[in-house]
Short mmCIF file of C-alpha atoms and ligand atoms in Angstrom, two decimals:
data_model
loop_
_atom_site.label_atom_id
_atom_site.label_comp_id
_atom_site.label_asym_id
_atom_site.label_seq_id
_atom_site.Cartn_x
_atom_site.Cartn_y
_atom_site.Cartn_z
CA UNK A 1 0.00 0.00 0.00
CA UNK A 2 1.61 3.41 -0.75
CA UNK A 3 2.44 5.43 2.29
CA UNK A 4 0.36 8.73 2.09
CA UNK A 5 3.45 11.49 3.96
CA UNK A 6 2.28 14.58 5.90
CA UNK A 7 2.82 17.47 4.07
CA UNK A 8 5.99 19.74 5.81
CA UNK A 9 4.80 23.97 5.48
CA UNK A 10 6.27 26.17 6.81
CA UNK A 11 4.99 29.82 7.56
CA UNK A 12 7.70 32.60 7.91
CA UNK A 13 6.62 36.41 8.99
CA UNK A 14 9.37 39.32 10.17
CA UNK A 15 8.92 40.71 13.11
CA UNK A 16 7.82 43.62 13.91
CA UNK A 17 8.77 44.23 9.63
CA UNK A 18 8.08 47.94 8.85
CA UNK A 19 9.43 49.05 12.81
CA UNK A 20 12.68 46.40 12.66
CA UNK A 21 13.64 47.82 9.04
CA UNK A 22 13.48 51.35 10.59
CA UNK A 23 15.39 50.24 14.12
CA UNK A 24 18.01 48.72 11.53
CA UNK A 25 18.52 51.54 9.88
CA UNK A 26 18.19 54.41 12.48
CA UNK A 27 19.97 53.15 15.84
CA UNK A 28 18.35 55.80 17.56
CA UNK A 29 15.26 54.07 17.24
CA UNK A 30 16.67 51.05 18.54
CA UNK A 31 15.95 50.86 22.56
CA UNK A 32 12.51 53.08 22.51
CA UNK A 33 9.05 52.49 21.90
CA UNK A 34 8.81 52.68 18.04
CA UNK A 35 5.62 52.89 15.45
CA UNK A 36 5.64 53.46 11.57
CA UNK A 37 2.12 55.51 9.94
CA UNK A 38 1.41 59.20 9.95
CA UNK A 39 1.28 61.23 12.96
CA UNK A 40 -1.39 63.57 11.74
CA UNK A 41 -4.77 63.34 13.94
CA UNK A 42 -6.50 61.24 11.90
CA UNK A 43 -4.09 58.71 11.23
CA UNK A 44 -3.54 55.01 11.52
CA UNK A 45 -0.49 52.83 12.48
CA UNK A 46 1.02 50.68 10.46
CA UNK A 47 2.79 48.67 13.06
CA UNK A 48 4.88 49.08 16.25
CA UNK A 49 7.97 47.84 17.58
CA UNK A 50 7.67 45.33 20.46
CA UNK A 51 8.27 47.90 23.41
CA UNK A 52 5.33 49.92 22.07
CA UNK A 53 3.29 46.57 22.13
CA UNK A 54 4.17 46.53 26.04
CA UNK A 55 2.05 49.46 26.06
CA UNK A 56 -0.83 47.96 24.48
CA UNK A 57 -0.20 49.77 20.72
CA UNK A 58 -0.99 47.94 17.97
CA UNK A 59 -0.98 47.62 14.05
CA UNK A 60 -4.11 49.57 12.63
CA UNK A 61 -4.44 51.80 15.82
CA UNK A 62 -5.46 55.66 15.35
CA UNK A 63 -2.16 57.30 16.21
CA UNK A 64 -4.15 59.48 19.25
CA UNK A 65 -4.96 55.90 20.95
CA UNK A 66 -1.49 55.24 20.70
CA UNK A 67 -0.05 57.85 22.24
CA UNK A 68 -2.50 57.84 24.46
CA UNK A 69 -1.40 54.75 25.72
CA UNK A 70 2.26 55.27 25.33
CA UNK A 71 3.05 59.17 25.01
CA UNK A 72 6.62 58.87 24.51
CA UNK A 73 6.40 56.34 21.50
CA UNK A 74 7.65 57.97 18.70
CA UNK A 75 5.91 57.68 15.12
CA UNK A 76 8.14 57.62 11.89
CA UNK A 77 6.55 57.68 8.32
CA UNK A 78 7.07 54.72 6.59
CA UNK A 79 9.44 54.01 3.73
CA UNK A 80 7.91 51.54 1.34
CA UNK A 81 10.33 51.19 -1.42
CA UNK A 82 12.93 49.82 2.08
CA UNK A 83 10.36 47.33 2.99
CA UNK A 84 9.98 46.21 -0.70
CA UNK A 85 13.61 45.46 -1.41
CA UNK A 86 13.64 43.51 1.94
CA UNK A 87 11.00 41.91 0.85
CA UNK A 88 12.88 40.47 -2.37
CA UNK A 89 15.80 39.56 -0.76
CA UNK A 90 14.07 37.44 1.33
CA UNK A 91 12.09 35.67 -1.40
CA UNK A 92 15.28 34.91 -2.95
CA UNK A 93 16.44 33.52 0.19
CA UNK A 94 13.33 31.49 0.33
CA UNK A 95 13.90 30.12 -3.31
CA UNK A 96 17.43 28.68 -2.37
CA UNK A 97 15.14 26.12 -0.25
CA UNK A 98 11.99 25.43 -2.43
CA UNK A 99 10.23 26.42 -5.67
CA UNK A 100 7.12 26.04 -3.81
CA UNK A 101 6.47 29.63 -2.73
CA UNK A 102 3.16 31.76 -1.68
CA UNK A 103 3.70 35.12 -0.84
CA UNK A 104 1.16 36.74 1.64
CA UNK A 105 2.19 39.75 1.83
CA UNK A 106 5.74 42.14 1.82
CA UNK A 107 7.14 40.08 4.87
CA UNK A 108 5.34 36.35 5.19
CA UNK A 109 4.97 33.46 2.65
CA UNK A 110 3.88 30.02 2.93
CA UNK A 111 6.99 27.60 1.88
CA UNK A 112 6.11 23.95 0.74
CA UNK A 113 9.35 21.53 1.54
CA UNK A 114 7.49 18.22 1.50
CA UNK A 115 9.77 17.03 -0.74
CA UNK A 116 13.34 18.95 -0.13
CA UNK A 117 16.08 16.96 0.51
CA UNK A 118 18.16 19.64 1.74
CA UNK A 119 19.32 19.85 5.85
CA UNK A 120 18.54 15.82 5.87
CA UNK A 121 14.86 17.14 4.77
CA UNK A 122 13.79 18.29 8.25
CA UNK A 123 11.42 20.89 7.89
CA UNK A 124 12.76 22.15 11.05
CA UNK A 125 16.33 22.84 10.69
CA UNK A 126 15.31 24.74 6.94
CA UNK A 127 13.00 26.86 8.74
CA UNK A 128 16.04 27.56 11.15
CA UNK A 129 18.34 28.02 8.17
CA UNK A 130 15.81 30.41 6.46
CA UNK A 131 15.77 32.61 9.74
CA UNK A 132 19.42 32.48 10.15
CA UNK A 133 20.24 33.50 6.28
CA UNK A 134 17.58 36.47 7.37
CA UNK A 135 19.16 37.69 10.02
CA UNK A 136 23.36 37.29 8.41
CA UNK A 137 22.06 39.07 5.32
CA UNK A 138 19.52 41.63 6.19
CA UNK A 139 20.54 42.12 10.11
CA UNK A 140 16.40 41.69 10.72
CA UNK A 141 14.51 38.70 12.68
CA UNK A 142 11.92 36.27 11.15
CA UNK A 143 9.67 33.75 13.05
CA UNK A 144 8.44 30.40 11.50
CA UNK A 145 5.74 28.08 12.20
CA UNK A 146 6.14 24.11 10.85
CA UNK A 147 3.46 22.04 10.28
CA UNK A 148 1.63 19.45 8.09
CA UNK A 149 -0.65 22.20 6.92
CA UNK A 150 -0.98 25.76 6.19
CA UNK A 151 -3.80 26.35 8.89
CA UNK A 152 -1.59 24.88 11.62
CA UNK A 153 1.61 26.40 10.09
CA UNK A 154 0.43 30.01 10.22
CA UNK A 155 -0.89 30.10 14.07
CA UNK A 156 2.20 28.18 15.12
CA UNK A 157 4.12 30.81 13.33
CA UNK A 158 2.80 33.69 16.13
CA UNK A 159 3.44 31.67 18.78
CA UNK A 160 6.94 32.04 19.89
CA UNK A 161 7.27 35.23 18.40
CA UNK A 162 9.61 37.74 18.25
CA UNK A 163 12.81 35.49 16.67
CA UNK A 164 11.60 32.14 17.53
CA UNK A 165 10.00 28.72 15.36
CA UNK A 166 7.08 26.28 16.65
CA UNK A 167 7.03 23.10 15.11
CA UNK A 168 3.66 21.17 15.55
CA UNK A 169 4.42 17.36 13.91
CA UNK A 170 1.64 15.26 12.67
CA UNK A 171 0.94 13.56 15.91
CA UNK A 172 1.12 17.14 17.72
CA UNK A 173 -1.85 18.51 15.87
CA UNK A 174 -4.77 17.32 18.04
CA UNK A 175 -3.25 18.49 21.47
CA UNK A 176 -1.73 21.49 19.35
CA UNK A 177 -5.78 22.12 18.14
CA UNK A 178 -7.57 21.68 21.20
CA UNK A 179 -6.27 24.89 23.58
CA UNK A 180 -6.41 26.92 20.58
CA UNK A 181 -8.86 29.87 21.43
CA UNK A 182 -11.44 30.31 18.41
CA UNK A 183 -9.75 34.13 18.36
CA UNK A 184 -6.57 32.59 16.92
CA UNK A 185 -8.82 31.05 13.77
CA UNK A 186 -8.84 33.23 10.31
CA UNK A 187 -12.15 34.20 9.73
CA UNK A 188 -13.22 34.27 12.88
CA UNK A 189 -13.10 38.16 14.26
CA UNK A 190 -14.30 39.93 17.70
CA UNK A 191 -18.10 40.05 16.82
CA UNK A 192 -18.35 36.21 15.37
CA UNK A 193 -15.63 35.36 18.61
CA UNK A 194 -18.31 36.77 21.35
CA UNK A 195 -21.42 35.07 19.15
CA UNK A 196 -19.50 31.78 19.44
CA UNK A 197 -18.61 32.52 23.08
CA UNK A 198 -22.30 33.13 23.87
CA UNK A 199 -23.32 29.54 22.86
CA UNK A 200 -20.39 28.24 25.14
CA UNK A 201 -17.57 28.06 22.20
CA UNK A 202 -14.15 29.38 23.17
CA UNK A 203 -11.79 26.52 22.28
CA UNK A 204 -10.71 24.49 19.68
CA UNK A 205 -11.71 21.46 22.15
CA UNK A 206 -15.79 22.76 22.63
CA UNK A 207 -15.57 22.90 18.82
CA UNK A 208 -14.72 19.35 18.63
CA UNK A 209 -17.40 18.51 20.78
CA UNK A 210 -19.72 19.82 18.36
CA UNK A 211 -21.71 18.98 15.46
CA UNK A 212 -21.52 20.58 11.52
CA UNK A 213 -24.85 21.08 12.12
CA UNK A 214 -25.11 22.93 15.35
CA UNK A 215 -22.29 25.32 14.26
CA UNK A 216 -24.48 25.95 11.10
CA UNK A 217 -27.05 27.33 13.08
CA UNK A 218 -24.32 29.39 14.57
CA UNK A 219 -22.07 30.67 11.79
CA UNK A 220 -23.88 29.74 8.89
CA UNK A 221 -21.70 28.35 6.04
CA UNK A 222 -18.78 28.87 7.89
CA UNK A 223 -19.15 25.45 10.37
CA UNK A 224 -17.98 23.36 8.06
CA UNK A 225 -14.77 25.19 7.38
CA UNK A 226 -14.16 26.03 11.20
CA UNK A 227 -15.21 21.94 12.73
CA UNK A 228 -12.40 20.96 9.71
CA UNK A 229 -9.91 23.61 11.29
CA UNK A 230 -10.73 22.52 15.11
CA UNK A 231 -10.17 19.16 13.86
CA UNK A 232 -6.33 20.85 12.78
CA UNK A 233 -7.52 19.55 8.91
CA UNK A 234 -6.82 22.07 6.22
CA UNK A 235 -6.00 20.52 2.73
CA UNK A 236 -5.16 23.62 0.93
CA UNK A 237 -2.26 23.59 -1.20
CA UNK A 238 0.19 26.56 -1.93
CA UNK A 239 -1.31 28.67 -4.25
CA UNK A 240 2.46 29.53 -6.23
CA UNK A 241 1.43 32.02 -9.08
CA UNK A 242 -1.47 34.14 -7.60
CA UNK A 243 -2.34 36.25 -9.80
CA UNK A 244 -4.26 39.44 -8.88
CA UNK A 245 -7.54 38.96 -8.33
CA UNK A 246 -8.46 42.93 -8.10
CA UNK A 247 -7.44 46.01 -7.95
CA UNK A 248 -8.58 48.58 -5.45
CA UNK A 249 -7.46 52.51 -4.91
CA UNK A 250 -9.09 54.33 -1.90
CA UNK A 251 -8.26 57.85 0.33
CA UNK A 252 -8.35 59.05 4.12
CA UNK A 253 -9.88 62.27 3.93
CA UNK A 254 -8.14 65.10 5.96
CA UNK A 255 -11.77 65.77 7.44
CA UNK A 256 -14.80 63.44 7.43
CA UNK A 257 -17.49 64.59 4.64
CA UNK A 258 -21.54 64.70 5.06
CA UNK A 259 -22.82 64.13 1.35
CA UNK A 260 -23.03 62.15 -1.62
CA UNK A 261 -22.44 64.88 -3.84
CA UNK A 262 -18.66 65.06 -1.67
CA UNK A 263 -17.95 61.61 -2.07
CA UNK A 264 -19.24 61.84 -5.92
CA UNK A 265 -16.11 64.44 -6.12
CA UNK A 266 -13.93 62.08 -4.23
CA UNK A 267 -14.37 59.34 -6.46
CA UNK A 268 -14.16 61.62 -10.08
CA UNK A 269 -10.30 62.19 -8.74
CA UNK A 270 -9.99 58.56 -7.57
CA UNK A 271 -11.19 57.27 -10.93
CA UNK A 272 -7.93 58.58 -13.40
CA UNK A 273 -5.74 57.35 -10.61
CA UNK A 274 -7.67 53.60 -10.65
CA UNK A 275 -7.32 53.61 -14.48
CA UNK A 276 -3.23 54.27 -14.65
CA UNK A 277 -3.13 51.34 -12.18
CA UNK A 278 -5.08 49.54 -14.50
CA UNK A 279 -2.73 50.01 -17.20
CA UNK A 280 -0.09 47.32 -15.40
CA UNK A 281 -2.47 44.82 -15.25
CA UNK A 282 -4.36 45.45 -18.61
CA UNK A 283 -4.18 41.60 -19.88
CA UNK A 284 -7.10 41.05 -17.07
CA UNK A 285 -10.81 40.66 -17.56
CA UNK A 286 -13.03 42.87 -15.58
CA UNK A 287 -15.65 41.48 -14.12
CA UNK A 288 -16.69 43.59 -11.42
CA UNK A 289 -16.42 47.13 -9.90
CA UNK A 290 -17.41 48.03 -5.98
CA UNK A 291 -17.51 51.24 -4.02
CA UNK A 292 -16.21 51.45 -0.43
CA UNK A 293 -16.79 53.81 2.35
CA UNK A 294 -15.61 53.76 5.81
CA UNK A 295 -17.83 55.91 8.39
CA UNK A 296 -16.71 57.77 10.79
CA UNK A 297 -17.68 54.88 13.44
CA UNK A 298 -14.66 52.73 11.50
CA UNK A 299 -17.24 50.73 10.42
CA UNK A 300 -17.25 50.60 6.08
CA UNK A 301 -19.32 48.87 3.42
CA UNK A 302 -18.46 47.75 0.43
CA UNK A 303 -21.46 47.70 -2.52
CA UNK A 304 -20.43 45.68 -5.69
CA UNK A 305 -21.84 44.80 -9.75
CA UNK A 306 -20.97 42.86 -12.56
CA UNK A 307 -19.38 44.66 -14.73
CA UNK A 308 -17.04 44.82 -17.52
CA UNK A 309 -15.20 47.96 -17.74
CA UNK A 310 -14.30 50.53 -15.13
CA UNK A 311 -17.29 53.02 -15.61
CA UNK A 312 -18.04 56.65 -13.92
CA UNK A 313 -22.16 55.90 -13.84
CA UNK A 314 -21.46 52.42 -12.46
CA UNK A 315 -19.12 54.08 -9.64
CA UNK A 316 -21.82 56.44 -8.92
CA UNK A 317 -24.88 54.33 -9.06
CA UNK A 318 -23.00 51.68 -6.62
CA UNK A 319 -22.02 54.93 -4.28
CA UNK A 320 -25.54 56.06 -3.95
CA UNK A 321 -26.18 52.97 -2.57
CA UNK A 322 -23.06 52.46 -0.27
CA UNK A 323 -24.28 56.35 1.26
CA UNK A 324 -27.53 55.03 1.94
CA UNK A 325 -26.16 53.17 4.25
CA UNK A 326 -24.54 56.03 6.08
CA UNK A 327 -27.55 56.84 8.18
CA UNK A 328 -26.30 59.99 9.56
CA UNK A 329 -22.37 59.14 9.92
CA UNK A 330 -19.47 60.87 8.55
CA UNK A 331 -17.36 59.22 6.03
CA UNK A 332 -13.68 58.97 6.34
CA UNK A 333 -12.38 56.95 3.69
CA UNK A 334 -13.66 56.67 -0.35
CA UNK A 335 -12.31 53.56 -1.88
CA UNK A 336 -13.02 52.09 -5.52
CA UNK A 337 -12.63 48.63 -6.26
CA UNK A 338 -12.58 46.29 -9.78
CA UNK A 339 -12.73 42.32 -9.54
CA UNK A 340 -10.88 40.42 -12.58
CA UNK A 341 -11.79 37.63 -13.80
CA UNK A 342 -9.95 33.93 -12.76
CA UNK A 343 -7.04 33.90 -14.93
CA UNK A 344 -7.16 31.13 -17.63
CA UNK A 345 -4.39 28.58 -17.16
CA UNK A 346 -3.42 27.87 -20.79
CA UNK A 347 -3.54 31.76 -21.44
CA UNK A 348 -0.72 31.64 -18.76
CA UNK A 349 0.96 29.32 -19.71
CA UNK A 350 0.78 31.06 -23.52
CA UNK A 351 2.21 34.26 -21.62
CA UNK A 352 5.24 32.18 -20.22
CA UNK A 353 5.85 30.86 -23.39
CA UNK A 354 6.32 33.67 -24.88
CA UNK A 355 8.29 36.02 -22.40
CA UNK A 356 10.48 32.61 -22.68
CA UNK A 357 10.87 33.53 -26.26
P1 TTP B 1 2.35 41.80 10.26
O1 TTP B 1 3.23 40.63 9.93
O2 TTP B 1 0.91 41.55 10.56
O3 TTP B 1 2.93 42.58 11.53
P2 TTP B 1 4.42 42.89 11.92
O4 TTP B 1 5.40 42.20 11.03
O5 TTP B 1 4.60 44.37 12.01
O6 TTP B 1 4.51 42.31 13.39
P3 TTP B 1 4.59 40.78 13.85
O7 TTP B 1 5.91 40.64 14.55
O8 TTP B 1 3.43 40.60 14.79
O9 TTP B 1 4.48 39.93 12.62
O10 TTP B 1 2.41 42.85 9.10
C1 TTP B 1 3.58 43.09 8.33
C2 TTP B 1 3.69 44.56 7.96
O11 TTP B 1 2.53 44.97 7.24
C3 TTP B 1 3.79 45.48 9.15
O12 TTP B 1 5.12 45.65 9.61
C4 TTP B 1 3.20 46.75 8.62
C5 TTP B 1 2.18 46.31 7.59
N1 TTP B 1 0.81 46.39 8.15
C6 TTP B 1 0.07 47.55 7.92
O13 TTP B 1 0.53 48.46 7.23
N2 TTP B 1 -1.19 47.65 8.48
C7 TTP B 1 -1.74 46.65 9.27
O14 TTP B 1 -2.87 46.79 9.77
C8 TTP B 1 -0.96 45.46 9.49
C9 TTP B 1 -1.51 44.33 10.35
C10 TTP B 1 0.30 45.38 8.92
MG1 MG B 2 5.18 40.17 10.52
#
């Protein structure tokens, strides 16, 4: 009978990755309380270093609640062509290990080594290569979770954060599973946390004890995706050449507006900006376009058509709709949105073919 192997993923993220590129390169920075974002009034953090977290300062706090909290952290704008150079070196350093690759974002990516044969093929000491090439070339620290899937890989990842690895094996996944507090699941954020805590759910474990069908009552379509990952089953593979799947352009106003005829002026200057973006990625289909607004509550909406080009009237229509749902509140942010199409394989492949050429 062939032997069906666990799969070996590991998860890498930097920590701390906008605030440790900055302590890098400013020692000043180094032994105080440190965020990256705007320090205007109305403005959001990026991230913070790990003293700041002490403090209770987190990524996508208003800078005022921050410094509430900590008044002598200091803010520094952000410098994103840094963070994306970092962020190619270390995919290059991931490459050296496996062609298996998915990027998540500037500074994490899933890496499948199922099948490397390098450091005697334990998933283990690669992940502690990885970190150590990291940290000789780029002076920064990464953390890495190991696991047989992506799910597992990704939480174990936060664990012993900053500049340490978790490895869960196989046969570590139930006990790994059951302490795991439903806050720590994807998908799963404070409002659907507190709905699940209010029928007794807090744990992986009172998941378990569970039924599909009880948790559809619950969560709706969700329970069979979240009894699957309290089970520590996820059988998603890498995803290696994502392709975009939209593309989205969106302001912070300076002050929050009151009107629709405000947020029509918003968007008519949004609009030529969305359509040079659109120019990179011109090979893809639309299929879609969406209008967002975030109130002055934080809460936003996002209202969204079929469609097949990136229309004025279309934007408008779907914004008359998004402010109806305003009921009174101020809106902060105007955001425009366009969904492509799934790219078709052999038309990739076509494209490959030819750059090869
Ligand atoms: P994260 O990996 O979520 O955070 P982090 O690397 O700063 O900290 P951690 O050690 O907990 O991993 O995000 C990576 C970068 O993405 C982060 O440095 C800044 C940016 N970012 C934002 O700009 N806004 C956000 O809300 C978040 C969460 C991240
Ligand atoms: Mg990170």
């Amino acid at each position: 009978m062939k032997q069906v192997t666990a799969k070996k993923i590991i998860h890498i993220d930097m920590d701390c990755f906008y605030a440790a590129v900055e302590m890098r390169d400013f020692p000043e920075y180094q032994n105080i309380p440190l965020a990256v974002g705007g320090d205007g009034p109305r403005s959001v953090l990026s991230t913070c270093n790990y003293q700041a977290r002490k403090f209770g300062v987190r990524s996508a706090m208003p800078a005022i609640k921050a410094k509430q909290l900590c008044p002598e952290l200091t803010i520094v704008h952000g410098r994103m062509a840094v963070y994306k150079e970092v962020s190619v070196h270390i995919r290059e350093i991931f490459s050296r290990y496996t062609d298996i690759i998915e990027p998540l974002s500037l500074d994490e990516a899933y890496l499948d080594v199922t099948d490397s044969a390098l450091c005697q093929g334990s998933a283990t000491l690669i992940a502690e290569q990885i970190r150590a090439d990291i940290f000789n070339e780029l002076n920064l620290t990464a953390s890495a979770g190991i696991a047989p899937n992506k799910f597992i890989a990704k939480i174990a990842s936060d664990e012993n954060k900053p500049n340490g690895q978790c490895v869960v094996s196989p046969e570590k996944v139930t006990a790994f599973v059951e302490q795991l507090s439903l806050k720590k699941i994807p998908g799963i954020g404070p409002k659907t946390f507190q709905k699940l805590q209010s029928f007794g759910f807090s744990t992986c474990a009172d998941i378990r004890s569970s039924s599909i069908a009880k948790l559809t009552t619950i969560v709706g379509k969700f329970a069979t995706s979240l009894y699957q990952k309290a089970h520590g089953i996820d059988n998603r593979e890498l995803e290696v050449s994502r392709q975009r799947r939209s593309l989205a352009i969106e302001t912070t106003l300076a002050a929050d507006i009151y009107s629709e005829t405000e947020c029509l002026a918003i968007i008519e200057k949004l609009l030529p900006k969305l359509i040079v973006r659109l120019e990179k990625v011109k090979d893809r289909k639309i299929v879609k376009q969406g209008v967002k607004l975030k109130f002055n509550d934080f809460n936003q909406t996002t209202v969204e058509q079929q469609s097949l080009a990136a229309q004025q009237d279309t934007f408008n229509a779907l914004l008359a709709k998004a402010y109806e749902r305003a009921n009174g509140r101020g809106i902060r942010l105007v955001g425009l949105t366009l969904g492509f199409a799934e790219p078709n394989v052999a038309d990739e492949i076509k494209t490959k073919q030819l750059t090869l050429l």
